[in-house]
Amino acid sequence: MDIYLQKQYERLLTSYIKNPTEDHLYSAQQLRKWIMEQRVPPEELVNFHISTIKKLIPGLPPQLKDSFDLLIEVMIGYGMAYQETEKLVNRQRELEYEIEVAVGMQQTLLPPSPPPLEGVDMGIISVAAKRMSGDYYNFVDHGIGSLGIAIADIIGKGIPAALCMSMIKYAMDRLDDQPLSPSETLRGLNTVVERNVDPSMFITMVYGVYDSLNHHFRYATAGHEPGIIYKAQEDHFEDMKTQGLVLGVSRDVDYPEYTIECQPGDAIILFSDGVTECKVDGDFLQRDTLKELIREALPLPAQEAVEQIHHKLFEMTNYQIKDDQTILIIKRVE
């Protein structure tokens, strides 16, 4: 407790003993803030209070003076607990800083927006349920008007999921040099995950390649939530075919490929299971309800459409996100 605080406390205590008023108590509240900012241990403050009382009132009964010794002994225990709390608070601050750094690094792993693709309008939104997300998406240039598109959901949260996400990202970066088919891509990523990720963590993924010259989407899935296809001419929705084990379970896995032919106005909607597993009125969101939300949003530009769908879901779940949500729309516009 520095000299300035000691003088302020002694002056206030002296004045209060002579003529106690509410103003003194208000001043004590203000002084308390300064004492807390200075992180003065409780036993130090009590000890100074007692020494000041002895100085102001020299004729204290011996029994009262002895009771002060007991009080100081008790407060030493509080002081030790206070020091431990201070250590925990400081450690918490360090962890908060580390998490903020990790969140910033995680954001750099995600493309800010879909790259332009001739004749195609794309939009994406990814919202974390907590500070760090277990969802991942990426785009890979396959050349000659073709674009690789990936959405993944890491079964896990926090920093382990972020580390796993970075591994997937850098494994996919190699695809820029020699783009592979969707099936080959998932097989390669499965090998990476199976060898390097803890057995308790798994990754679901859909990876597809959109050919803007012929307007077809060739894809494969690894245990991921089935996407939705919208056929404009029939005004009809279809669920995407999916077959393939999640990444990281077994080394030797085949991932079948499927092809979607896209006509003008058709759309492909991919999403993480945080979308279909959100609860509306206590029940999981029905895919038919999701399709109606998509139908309402599709006339909008793709980016506005995904934002509207997410906002509607946010409203329907009483503004509570239990799991990360990622929504991607690929819409043929010509």
XYZ file of C-alpha atoms in Angstrom:
334
model
C 0.000 0.000 0.000
C 1.756 3.131 -1.189
C 2.240 6.291 0.884
C -0.440 8.261 -0.957
C -3.126 5.641 -0.277
C -2.013 5.362 3.353
C -2.377 9.091 3.866
C -5.779 9.154 2.156
C -7.035 6.227 4.228
C -5.690 7.662 7.506
C -7.250 11.048 6.802
C -10.610 9.485 5.979
C -10.560 7.172 9.022
C -9.614 10.023 11.351
C -12.424 12.211 10.053
C -14.958 9.380 10.238
C -14.114 8.535 13.872
C -14.550 12.173 14.899
C -17.791 12.770 12.979
C -19.225 9.800 10.984
C -21.388 10.846 8.012
C -22.724 9.373 4.780
C -20.181 11.461 2.876
C -17.405 9.500 4.552
C -18.937 6.230 3.373
C -19.170 7.561 -0.168
C -15.502 8.610 0.020
C -14.664 5.117 1.272
C -16.309 3.647 -1.835
C -14.134 5.797 -4.064
C -11.038 4.922 -2.055
C -11.944 1.255 -2.303
C -11.728 1.473 -6.108
C -8.195 2.887 -5.902
C -7.179 0.212 -3.377
C -8.514 -2.523 -5.673
C -6.757 -1.004 -8.675
C -3.510 -1.072 -6.684
C -4.265 -4.736 -5.803
C -3.561 -4.177 -2.103
C -3.740 -7.533 -0.243
C -6.563 -7.636 2.338
C -4.273 -8.441 5.296
C -2.111 -5.413 4.452
C -5.134 -3.110 4.483
C -6.426 -4.585 7.758
C -2.986 -4.275 9.353
C -2.738 -0.613 8.347
C -6.277 0.031 9.616
C -5.396 -1.478 13.020
C -2.132 0.437 13.340
C -3.975 3.648 12.503
C -6.668 2.918 15.114
C -3.985 2.299 17.765
C -2.388 5.610 16.874
C -5.675 7.549 16.914
C -6.982 5.897 20.113
C -3.943 5.149 22.315
C -5.974 3.950 25.321
C -7.493 0.859 23.743
C -8.231 -2.025 26.153
C -5.646 -4.844 25.991
C -8.368 -7.352 25.127
C -9.291 -5.312 22.032
C -5.645 -5.100 20.981
C -5.353 -8.898 21.330
C -8.434 -9.334 19.150
C -6.632 -7.408 16.401
C -3.932 -10.094 16.361
C -6.597 -12.709 15.804
C -8.145 -10.649 13.006
C -4.799 -10.248 11.245
C -4.163 -13.991 11.498
C -7.518 -14.705 9.862
C -6.917 -12.128 7.141
C -3.575 -13.698 6.254
C -5.590 -16.690 4.991
C -7.726 -14.344 2.904
C -4.552 -12.731 1.614
C -3.136 -16.059 0.458
C -6.408 -16.850 -1.292
C -6.306 -13.368 -2.832
C -2.828 -13.998 -4.222
C -3.955 -17.302 -5.717
C -6.932 -15.544 -7.262
C -4.605 -12.925 -8.725
C -2.536 -15.675 -10.311
C -5.673 -17.229 -11.803
C -6.850 -13.845 -13.090
C -3.482 -13.195 -14.715
C -3.491 -16.660 -16.249
C -7.021 -16.064 -17.497
C -5.874 -12.840 -19.162
C -3.027 -14.722 -20.827
C -5.438 -17.378 -22.083
C -7.854 -14.732 -23.347
C -5.021 -13.120 -25.284
C -3.915 -16.473 -26.702
C -7.486 -17.274 -27.729
C -7.834 -13.882 -29.423
C -4.638 -14.584 -31.360
C -5.970 -18.032 -32.298
C -9.308 -16.539 -33.418
C -7.451 -14.036 -35.603
C -5.311 -16.783 -37.099
C -8.387 -18.907 -37.731
C -10.023 -16.085 -39.660
C -7.004 -15.881 -41.959
C -7.595 -19.529 -42.905
C -10.987 -18.705 -44.411
C -11.317 -16.926 -47.782
C -13.078 -13.563 -47.340
C -15.460 -14.306 -50.222
C -15.949 -16.794 -53.075
C -13.790 -16.099 -56.156
C -15.594 -14.965 -59.327
C -16.733 -17.726 -61.672
C -18.230 -17.089 -65.109
C -22.002 -17.597 -65.195
C -22.200 -18.453 -61.498
C -23.284 -16.442 -58.453
C -21.917 -17.674 -55.134
C -22.415 -16.562 -51.559
C -21.199 -17.923 -48.251
C -21.700 -17.202 -44.566
C -19.988 -18.924 -41.639
C -20.918 -18.049 -38.058
C -19.284 -19.547 -34.972
C -21.456 -20.632 -32.062
C -18.630 -19.613 -29.733
C -15.474 -17.620 -30.266
C -13.779 -20.307 -32.320
C -15.437 -22.264 -35.089
C -15.218 -25.921 -36.039
C -16.527 -25.199 -39.556
C -14.196 -24.721 -42.498
C -14.627 -23.798 -46.144
C -12.230 -23.248 -49.009
C -11.991 -22.688 -52.757
C -9.368 -24.247 -55.044
C -8.633 -23.054 -58.564
C -8.778 -26.064 -60.907
C -8.138 -23.940 -63.991
C -10.063 -23.703 -67.295
C -13.186 -22.311 -65.634
C -13.344 -24.939 -62.885
C -13.400 -24.218 -59.170
C -12.983 -26.647 -56.274
C -15.370 -25.959 -53.386
C -15.084 -27.473 -49.900
C -17.108 -27.312 -46.710
C -15.955 -29.235 -43.633
C -17.154 -29.666 -40.082
C -14.589 -30.628 -37.473
C -16.096 -32.740 -34.700
C -14.735 -30.722 -31.822
C -14.444 -27.134 -30.699
C -11.941 -24.590 -29.523
C -8.221 -24.517 -30.170
C -7.911 -28.249 -31.115
C -10.466 -27.693 -33.882
C -8.609 -24.580 -35.045
C -5.331 -26.512 -35.216
C -7.059 -29.270 -37.155
C -8.538 -26.650 -39.480
C -5.091 -25.227 -40.220
C -3.821 -28.704 -41.076
C -6.690 -29.249 -43.510
C -6.127 -25.819 -45.035
C -2.447 -26.388 -45.747
C -3.129 -29.903 -47.035
C -5.629 -28.406 -49.475
C -3.196 -25.695 -50.538
C -1.180 -28.379 -52.284
C -4.156 -28.947 -54.566
C -3.520 -25.602 -56.262
C -0.408 -27.079 -57.895
C -2.053 -30.300 -59.051
C -5.854 -30.240 -58.630
C -7.373 -33.653 -58.023
C -10.844 -35.063 -58.547
C -13.265 -34.813 -55.587
C -12.790 -38.500 -54.783
C -8.990 -38.266 -54.912
C -9.063 -35.084 -52.831
C -11.033 -36.730 -50.034
C -8.850 -39.833 -50.136
C -5.741 -37.675 -49.772
C -7.219 -35.615 -46.940
C -8.427 -38.762 -45.197
C -4.857 -40.066 -45.129
C -3.610 -36.801 -43.625
C -6.314 -36.771 -40.943
C -5.973 -40.463 -40.092
C -2.232 -40.092 -39.563
C -2.123 -36.766 -37.743
C -5.358 -36.161 -35.840
C -6.272 -37.579 -32.446
C -8.601 -40.600 -32.806
C -11.291 -38.754 -30.840
C -11.583 -36.097 -33.553
C -13.228 -36.583 -36.934
C -13.976 -34.371 -39.898
C -16.946 -34.406 -42.232
C -16.500 -32.790 -45.637
C -18.069 -32.253 -49.013
C -15.729 -31.442 -51.874
C -16.901 -30.644 -55.363
C -15.658 -29.070 -58.579
C -17.908 -26.706 -60.490
C -17.205 -26.620 -64.246
C -18.463 -23.249 -65.460
C -17.931 -24.189 -69.130
C -20.359 -27.102 -68.998
C -22.163 -26.094 -65.820
C -21.950 -29.328 -63.939
C -20.894 -29.948 -60.352
C -18.961 -33.130 -59.628
C -18.664 -33.919 -55.932
C -17.907 -36.482 -53.223
C -18.736 -36.470 -49.521
C -17.180 -37.775 -46.306
C -20.012 -38.202 -43.830
C -21.181 -34.633 -44.394
C -24.718 -33.289 -44.114
C -26.456 -33.813 -47.495
C -26.802 -30.587 -49.441
C -29.876 -29.468 -51.360
C -30.376 -29.017 -55.111
C -32.916 -26.544 -56.456
C -34.263 -27.155 -59.982
C -35.651 -23.881 -61.306
C -37.716 -25.246 -64.227
C -39.641 -27.649 -61.991
C -39.454 -25.363 -58.919
C -38.384 -28.497 -57.097
C -35.878 -29.408 -54.372
C -33.800 -32.582 -54.250
C -31.441 -33.865 -51.577
C -27.891 -34.483 -52.747
C -26.688 -38.073 -52.792
C -24.034 -38.757 -50.184
C -21.879 -41.769 -49.426
C -18.508 -41.899 -47.745
C -17.026 -42.343 -44.268
C -15.943 -39.318 -42.228
C -12.286 -38.372 -42.552
C -9.874 -39.945 -40.084
C -11.690 -43.161 -39.160
C -10.000 -45.610 -41.518
C -7.060 -45.322 -43.888
C -8.494 -47.224 -46.869
C -11.750 -45.528 -47.833
C -13.305 -44.881 -51.238
C -15.440 -41.818 -51.856
C -17.948 -42.206 -54.704
C -18.481 -39.245 -57.018
C -21.766 -37.777 -58.204
C -22.536 -35.196 -60.875
C -25.215 -32.489 -60.885
C -26.160 -30.836 -64.190
C -27.092 -27.196 -63.617
C -29.545 -25.310 -65.807
C -30.086 -21.509 -65.639
C -31.653 -20.638 -62.282
C -30.633 -23.916 -60.651
C -28.853 -23.739 -57.312
C -26.786 -25.980 -55.071
C -26.953 -25.287 -51.354
C -24.265 -26.736 -49.064
C -24.225 -26.330 -45.284
C -22.861 -27.721 -42.029
C -24.985 -29.726 -39.607
C -25.222 -26.691 -37.334
C -27.992 -25.580 -39.706
C -30.184 -28.689 -39.595
C -29.448 -29.422 -35.937
C -30.564 -26.029 -34.665
C -33.731 -26.294 -32.600
C -36.983 -24.509 -33.363
C -39.629 -24.729 -30.623
C -37.697 -27.576 -29.018
C -37.377 -29.711 -32.160
C -34.614 -30.002 -34.736
C -35.120 -27.923 -37.869
C -36.959 -29.905 -40.542
C -35.377 -29.999 -43.987
C -38.722 -28.976 -45.512
C -38.639 -25.822 -43.380
C -35.077 -25.138 -44.507
C -36.125 -25.580 -48.150
C -38.858 -22.991 -47.726
C -36.343 -20.530 -46.284
C -34.092 -21.226 -49.284
C -36.989 -20.756 -51.711
C -37.746 -17.321 -50.239
C -34.097 -16.240 -50.433
C -33.054 -17.577 -53.854
C -34.373 -14.600 -55.893
C -31.778 -12.464 -54.070
C -28.087 -12.305 -55.017
C -26.376 -15.349 -53.543
C -24.530 -13.481 -50.772
C -27.704 -11.714 -49.662
C -29.544 -15.042 -49.838
C -27.211 -16.881 -47.430
C -27.300 -13.938 -45.040
C -31.104 -13.888 -45.105
C -31.327 -17.650 -44.478
C -28.975 -17.384 -41.516
C -30.846 -14.387 -40.115
C -34.175 -16.229 -40.384
C -32.702 -19.243 -38.593
C -31.295 -16.949 -35.922
C -34.763 -15.508 -35.337
C -36.468 -18.908 -35.343
C -34.064 -20.248 -32.679
C -34.653 -17.254 -30.388
C -31.253 -15.813 -31.261
C -29.333 -18.796 -29.893
C -26.729 -20.660 -31.956
C -25.854 -24.014 -30.399
C -23.469 -25.104 -33.165
C -21.404 -23.427 -35.869
C -23.372 -22.619 -39.012
C -21.996 -22.418 -42.538
C -24.198 -21.938 -45.618
C -22.989 -21.809 -49.237
C -25.104 -21.159 -52.324
C -23.899 -21.880 -55.871
C -26.415 -20.518 -58.387
C -26.210 -20.645 -62.154
C -27.266 -17.277 -63.536
C -27.130 -17.906 -67.303
